[in-house]
PDB file of C-alpha atoms and ligand atoms in Angstrom:
ATOM      1  CA  MET A 270     118.750  74.590 148.775  1.00  0.00           C
ATOM      2  CA  LEU A 271     120.771  77.774 149.333  1.00  0.00           C
ATOM      3  CA  LYS A 272     122.420  80.069 146.445  1.00  0.00           C
ATOM      4  CA  CYS A 273     125.450  80.385 145.896  1.00  0.00           C
ATOM      5  CA  ASP A 274     127.449  83.813 146.891  1.00  0.00           C
ATOM      6  CA  LYS A 275     129.495  83.692 143.646  1.00  0.00           C
ATOM      7  CA  CYS A 276     126.964  82.996 141.057  1.00  0.00           C
ATOM      8  CA  GLY A 277     123.556  83.022 142.665  1.00  0.00           C
ATOM      9  CA  GLU A 278     122.542  79.621 141.291  1.00  0.00           C
ATOM     10  CA  GLU A 279     121.104  77.059 143.949  1.00  0.00           C
ATOM     11  CA  VAL A 280     124.179  74.762 145.021  1.00  0.00           C
ATOM     12  CA  HIS A 281     123.564  71.114 145.743  1.00  0.00           C
ATOM     13  CA  PRO A 282     124.681  70.091 149.106  1.00  0.00           C
ATOM     14  CA  SER A 283     127.280  67.524 147.498  1.00  0.00           C
ATOM     15  CA  ASN A 284     128.681  70.538 145.741  1.00  0.00           C
ATOM     16  CA  ASP A 285     128.737  72.655 148.294  1.00  0.00           C
ATOM     17  CA  ALA A 286     132.374  74.539 149.078  1.00  0.00           C
ATOM     18  CA  VAL A 287     131.450  75.359 152.840  1.00  0.00           C
ATOM     19  CA  LEU A 288     130.215  72.212 153.444  1.00  0.00           C
ATOM     20  CA  VAL A 289     133.135  70.365 152.320  1.00  0.00           C
ATOM     21  CA  ALA A 290     135.281  73.036 154.409  1.00  0.00           C
ATOM     22  CA  MET A 291     133.557  72.075 157.120  1.00  0.00           C
ATOM     23  CA  GLU A 292     134.231  67.953 156.757  1.00  0.00           C
ATOM     24  CA  ALA A 293     138.077  69.099 155.975  1.00  0.00           C
ATOM     25  CA  GLY A 294     137.466  71.138 159.713  1.00  0.00           C
ATOM     26  CA  THR A 295     138.969  74.672 158.263  1.00  0.00           C
ATOM     27  CA  ILE A 296     135.580  76.340 159.016  1.00  0.00           C
ATOM     28  CA  SER A 297     133.021  75.919 161.757  1.00  0.00           C
ATOM     29  CA  MET A 298     129.398  76.054 162.166  1.00  0.00           C
ATOM     30  CA  VAL A 299     129.843  79.492 162.568  1.00  0.00           C
ATOM     31  CA  GLY A 300     131.657  79.524 158.909  1.00  0.00           C
ATOM     32  CA  LEU A 301     128.373  78.229 157.462  1.00  0.00           C
ATOM     33  CA  LEU A 302     126.433  80.961 158.706  1.00  0.00           C
ATOM     34  CA  VAL A 303     128.654  83.564 157.630  1.00  0.00           C
ATOM     35  CA  TYR A 304     129.679  82.180 154.498  1.00  0.00           C
ATOM     36  CA  GLY A 305     126.406  80.746 153.257  1.00  0.00           C
ATOM     37  CA  SER A 306     127.006  78.499 150.232  1.00  0.00           C
ATOM     38  CA  ARG A 307     129.637  78.567 147.248  1.00  0.00           C
ATOM     39  CA  HIS A 308     129.814  75.973 144.766  1.00  0.00           C
ATOM     40  CA  PHE A 309     132.720  74.024 144.919  1.00  0.00           C
ATOM     41  CA  LEU A 310     133.269  72.322 141.752  1.00  0.00           C
ATOM     42  CA  PRO A 311     132.579  74.451 138.793  1.00  0.00           C
ATOM     43  CA  THR A 312     129.532  74.454 137.153  1.00  0.00           C
ATOM     44  CA  GLU A 313     128.102  75.707 133.783  1.00  0.00           C
ATOM     45  CA  ASN A 314     127.842  78.693 135.137  1.00  0.00           C
ATOM     46  CA  CYS A 315     130.268  79.518 138.016  1.00  0.00           C
ATOM     47  CA  LYS A 316     134.167  78.822 138.709  1.00  0.00           C
ATOM     48  CA  GLY A 317     133.049  77.299 142.143  1.00  0.00           C
ATOM     49  CA  SER A 318     136.469  77.507 144.410  1.00  0.00           C
ATOM     50  CA  PRO A 319     139.012  76.509 142.600  1.00  0.00           C
ATOM     51  CA  SER A 320     141.674  76.709 145.496  1.00  0.00           C
ATOM     52  CA  ARG A 321     139.736  74.053 146.937  1.00  0.00           C
ATOM     53  CA  ALA A 322     138.530  72.035 144.015  1.00  0.00           C
ATOM     54  CA  GLN A 323     142.103  71.907 143.005  1.00  0.00           C
ATOM     55  CA  TYR A 324     142.630  69.098 145.325  1.00  0.00           C
ATOM     56  CA  ILE A 325     139.874  66.756 143.743  1.00  0.00           C
ATOM     57  CA  GLU A 326     140.899  64.492 140.638  1.00  0.00           C
ATOM     58  CA  GLY A 327     140.457  66.000 137.485  1.00  0.00           C
ATOM     59  CA  GLN A 328     140.250  69.643 138.615  1.00  0.00           C
ATOM     60  CA  PRO A 329     142.928  72.067 137.387  1.00  0.00           C
ATOM     61  CA  ARG A 330     145.119  73.953 139.558  1.00  0.00           C
ATOM     62  CA  ASP A 331     144.014  76.905 140.752  1.00  0.00           C
ATOM     63  CA  THR A 332     145.911  79.955 139.041  1.00  0.00           C
ATOM     64  CA  ARG A 333     145.257  82.676 141.115  1.00  0.00           C
ATOM     65  CA  GLY A 334     148.047  81.947 143.330  1.00  0.00           C
ATOM     66  CA  PHE A 335     146.676  79.371 145.997  1.00  0.00           C
ATOM     67  CA  VAL A 336     149.688  77.290 146.740  1.00  0.00           C
ATOM     68  CA  TYR A 337     148.892  73.778 146.257  1.00  0.00           C
ATOM     69  CA  ASN A 338     150.010  72.120 149.415  1.00  0.00           C
ATOM     70  CA  GLU A 339     150.349  68.051 148.903  1.00  0.00           C
ATOM     71  CA  GLU A 340     149.647  67.995 152.888  1.00  0.00           C
ATOM     72  CA  ASP A 341     146.116  68.923 152.267  1.00  0.00           C
ATOM     73  CA  GLU A 342     145.515  66.717 149.339  1.00  0.00           C
ATOM     74  CA  GLN A 343     144.461  63.795 151.092  1.00  0.00           C
ATOM     75  CA  GLY A 344     142.100  65.720 153.203  1.00  0.00           C
ATOM     76  CA  TRP A 345     140.302  67.458 150.816  1.00  0.00           C
ATOM     77  CA  ARG A 346     139.852  64.874 148.328  1.00  0.00           C
ATOM     78  CA  ASP A 347     139.496  61.540 150.402  1.00  0.00           C
ATOM     79  CA  ASP A 348     137.951  63.028 153.735  1.00  0.00           C
ATOM     80  CA  ALA A 349     136.282  66.087 153.076  1.00  0.00           C
ATOM     81  CA  PHE A 350     134.845  65.918 149.833  1.00  0.00           C
ATOM     82  CA  ALA A 351     134.363  62.041 149.631  1.00  0.00           C
ATOM     83  CA  ARG A 352     132.313  62.634 153.067  1.00  0.00           C
ATOM     84  CA  VAL A 353     129.985  65.311 151.758  1.00  0.00           C
ATOM     85  CA  GLN A 354     129.212  63.168 148.577  1.00  0.00           C
ATOM     86  CA  GLU A 355     127.920  60.195 151.207  1.00  0.00           C
ATOM     87  CA  LYS A 356     126.288  63.027 153.258  1.00  0.00           C
ATOM     88  CA  TYR A 357     124.381  64.393 150.679  1.00  0.00           C
ATOM     89  CA  PRO A 358     123.904  61.801 147.670  1.00  0.00           C
ATOM     90  CA  LEU A 359     123.139  63.172 144.260  1.00  0.00           C
ATOM     91  CA  VAL A 360     119.664  61.791 143.697  1.00  0.00           C
ATOM     92  CA  ASP A 361     117.652  63.442 140.828  1.00  0.00           C
ATOM     93  CA  GLN A 362     119.479  66.603 140.018  1.00  0.00           C
TER      94      GLN A 362
HETATM   95 ZN1  LIG B 198     128.260  78.866 142.307  1.00  0.00          ZN
END
């Protein structure tokens, strides 16, 4: 597994912000090479990617100034994140 560029720990694909962003269509395959990996939802030791994770139910709004765009909500939550969960099911993690 790839390591998070923020915290340095391994990122399970089901919680990889870069893979979710690819599903959302905001970055390309090239982006995957450029960005590597980053936690999407926060973990014990990592803040993850709040600007994107805020669209997932139960996650806090990003407080760093990223505007919450309701038009983006379904794309991130129901489409991109859900698809990544399907592609990379959490088995024995
Ligand atoms: Zn991390």
